[in-house]
Coordinates of C-alpha atoms in Angstrom, one line a residue:
X1 CA -5.4 107.5 44.3
X2 CA -3.1 105.3 42.3
X3 CA -4.0 102.4 40.0
X4 CA -4.4 99.2 42.1
X5 CA -4.4 96.6 39.3
X6 CA -0.6 96.7 38.8
X7 CA 2.2 95.2 40.8
X8 CA 5.6 96.9 41.5
X9 CA 6.8 95.7 38.1
X10 CA 3.9 97.1 36.2
X11 CA 2.2 93.7 35.6
X12 CA -1.5 93.4 35.8
X13 CA -2.8 91.7 39.0
X14 CA -6.1 91.1 40.8
X15 CA -6.4 93.5 43.7
X16 CA -6.1 91.7 47.1
X17 CA -9.3 92.5 49.0
X18 CA -8.6 89.9 51.8
X19 CA -8.3 92.5 54.6
X20 CA -11.3 94.6 53.5
X21 CA -14.5 94.6 55.5
X22 CA -17.7 93.3 54.0
X23 CA -20.1 96.2 53.3
X24 CA -23.4 96.5 51.4
X25 CA -22.5 97.8 48.0
X26 CA -24.8 98.8 45.1
X27 CA -24.1 100.2 41.6
X28 CA -26.4 101.4 38.9
X29 CA -25.3 101.7 35.3
X30 CA -27.2 103.1 32.3
X31 CA -27.1 102.8 28.5
X32 CA -29.3 103.1 25.5
X33 CA -30.1 101.7 22.1
X34 CA -31.5 103.9 19.3
X35 CA -33.5 102.0 16.7
X36 CA -35.5 102.6 13.5
X37 CA -39.2 103.4 13.7
X38 CA -40.0 99.9 12.5
X39 CA -37.9 98.3 15.2
X40 CA -39.3 100.6 17.9
X41 CA -42.9 99.8 17.0
X42 CA -42.2 96.1 16.7
X43 CA -40.6 96.0 20.2
X44 CA -43.4 98.2 21.7
X45 CA -46.2 96.0 20.1
X46 CA -44.5 92.7 20.8
X47 CA -44.1 91.8 17.1
X48 CA -40.5 90.6 17.1
X49 CA -40.5 86.9 15.9
X50 CA -37.9 85.9 18.5
X51 CA -40.3 86.7 21.4
X52 CA -40.6 89.3 24.2
X53 CA -37.5 91.5 23.5
X54 CA -37.3 93.3 26.8
X55 CA -38.2 90.2 28.8
X56 CA -35.4 88.3 27.2
X57 CA -33.0 91.3 27.5
X58 CA -33.8 91.5 31.2
X59 CA -32.8 87.9 31.7
X60 CA -29.7 88.3 29.6
X61 CA -28.6 91.4 31.5
X62 CA -29.0 89.6 34.8
X63 CA -27.0 86.7 33.5
X64 CA -24.3 89.1 32.2
X65 CA -24.0 90.8 35.5
X66 CA -23.6 87.4 37.3
X67 CA -20.9 86.3 34.8
X68 CA -18.8 89.5 34.8
X69 CA -15.8 87.8 36.4
X70 CA -15.7 85.4 33.5
X71 CA -15.4 88.3 31.0
X72 CA -13.3 90.9 32.8
X73 CA -10.0 89.3 33.8
X74 CA -9.2 91.1 37.0
X75 CA -12.8 91.2 38.4
X76 CA -13.5 89.2 41.6
X77 CA -16.2 86.5 41.6
X78 CA -19.0 88.1 43.7
X79 CA -22.0 86.6 45.4
X80 CA -24.6 89.0 43.9
X81 CA -27.6 89.4 46.2
X82 CA -29.8 91.4 43.8
X83 CA -29.8 92.5 40.2
X84 CA -32.5 94.5 38.5
X85 CA -32.8 95.6 34.9
X86 CA -35.2 98.4 33.9
X87 CA -36.1 99.7 30.5
X88 CA -37.8 102.9 29.4
X89 CA -38.9 103.4 25.8
X90 CA -38.9 107.0 24.5
X91 CA -40.9 107.2 21.2
X92 CA -39.8 110.7 20.2
X93 CA -36.2 109.5 20.3
X94 CA -36.8 106.0 19.0
X95 CA -34.6 105.0 22.0
X96 CA -34.8 102.3 24.6
X97 CA -33.0 103.3 27.8
X98 CA -31.7 100.6 30.1
X99 CA -30.6 100.6 33.7
X100 CA -29.0 97.8 35.7
X101 CA -28.7 97.9 39.5
X102 CA -26.6 95.3 41.2
X103 CA -26.2 94.7 44.9
X104 CA -23.8 92.7 47.0
X105 CA -22.5 92.4 50.5
X106 CA -18.8 92.0 50.1
X107 CA -15.3 93.3 50.0
X108 CA -15.4 95.0 46.6
X109 CA -17.9 96.9 44.5
X110 CA -20.3 95.9 41.7
X111 CA -19.7 98.7 39.2
X112 CA -18.4 96.3 36.6
X113 CA -21.3 94.0 37.1
X114 CA -23.8 96.8 36.5
X115 CA -22.0 98.0 33.4
X116 CA -21.8 94.5 32.1
X117 CA -25.5 93.9 32.8
X118 CA -26.5 97.0 30.8
X119 CA -24.2 96.1 27.9
X120 CA -25.5 92.5 27.7
X121 CA -29.1 93.6 27.9
X122 CA -28.7 96.1 25.1
X123 CA -26.7 93.7 23.0
X124 CA -29.6 91.3 23.4
X125 CA -32.1 93.9 22.1
X126 CA -29.8 94.3 19.1
X127 CA -29.6 90.5 18.6
X128 CA -33.3 90.0 18.8
X129 CA -34.1 92.9 16.4
X130 CA -31.3 92.7 13.8
X131 CA -33.4 90.9 11.3
X132 CA -35.5 94.1 10.9
X133 CA -32.6 96.6 11.0
X134 CA -28.8 96.2 11.5
X135 CA -28.2 100.0 11.9
X136 CA -29.2 100.2 15.6
X137 CA -26.8 102.1 17.8
X138 CA -25.8 101.2 21.3
X139 CA -24.2 103.9 23.3
X140 CA -23.7 106.1 26.4
X141 CA -23.0 103.2 28.7
X142 CA -21.8 104.6 32.0
X143 CA -21.9 104.3 35.8
X144 CA -24.8 106.3 37.3
X145 CA -24.2 105.7 41.0
X146 CA -22.4 103.4 43.4
X147 CA -22.6 103.1 47.2
X148 CA -20.6 101.4 49.8
X149 CA -17.0 100.7 50.3
X150 CA -14.2 103.1 51.1
X151 CA -15.2 105.8 48.6
X152 CA -18.8 105.8 49.8
X153 CA -21.5 107.2 47.5
X154 CA -20.4 108.4 44.1
X155 CA -23.0 109.9 41.7
X156 CA -22.9 110.7 38.0
X157 CA -25.6 113.2 37.0
X158 CA -27.6 111.7 34.1
X159 CA -28.9 113.3 30.9
X160 CA -31.9 111.1 31.0
X161 CA -33.2 109.8 34.4
X162 CA -36.2 107.4 34.6
X163 CA -39.2 108.5 36.6
X164 CA -38.4 106.1 39.4
X165 CA -34.9 107.4 39.8
X166 CA -36.0 111.0 39.8
X167 CA -38.2 110.2 42.9
X168 CA -35.2 108.9 44.9

């Protein structure tokens, strides 16, 4: 399959999805932030002065997913029908894992929205905790799974899968 975001002259273009059929599409992306013991305990115990870190990060991730087309130039504006952010804290790693699942009925997929949602959620955790420690590390952001559209279901096997995903 060739790249579809270039015209015959090699210039970037938005893909024309006019003739595609609407289908239910869903994508889940994952990422993580590794923090100091001090930050981990403060988030876990709700002692961050800016408020409920994971609650605010959830809202930010949803907002990020909804605004993806404003950030990524060739993304289509999509009528997202559902967006869910989940976190799992793993004390032995001092890591907070994040998953973003986005759903739409439309002509194009929501992979970029899921990836943006995870990224914004984790950046929000960093922002809310940076007064305690600026050496937090965000990483391993990737697409876990997408369904719908011409390519159907595509899965990426994860190194760390939350309990609710393992039960699917």
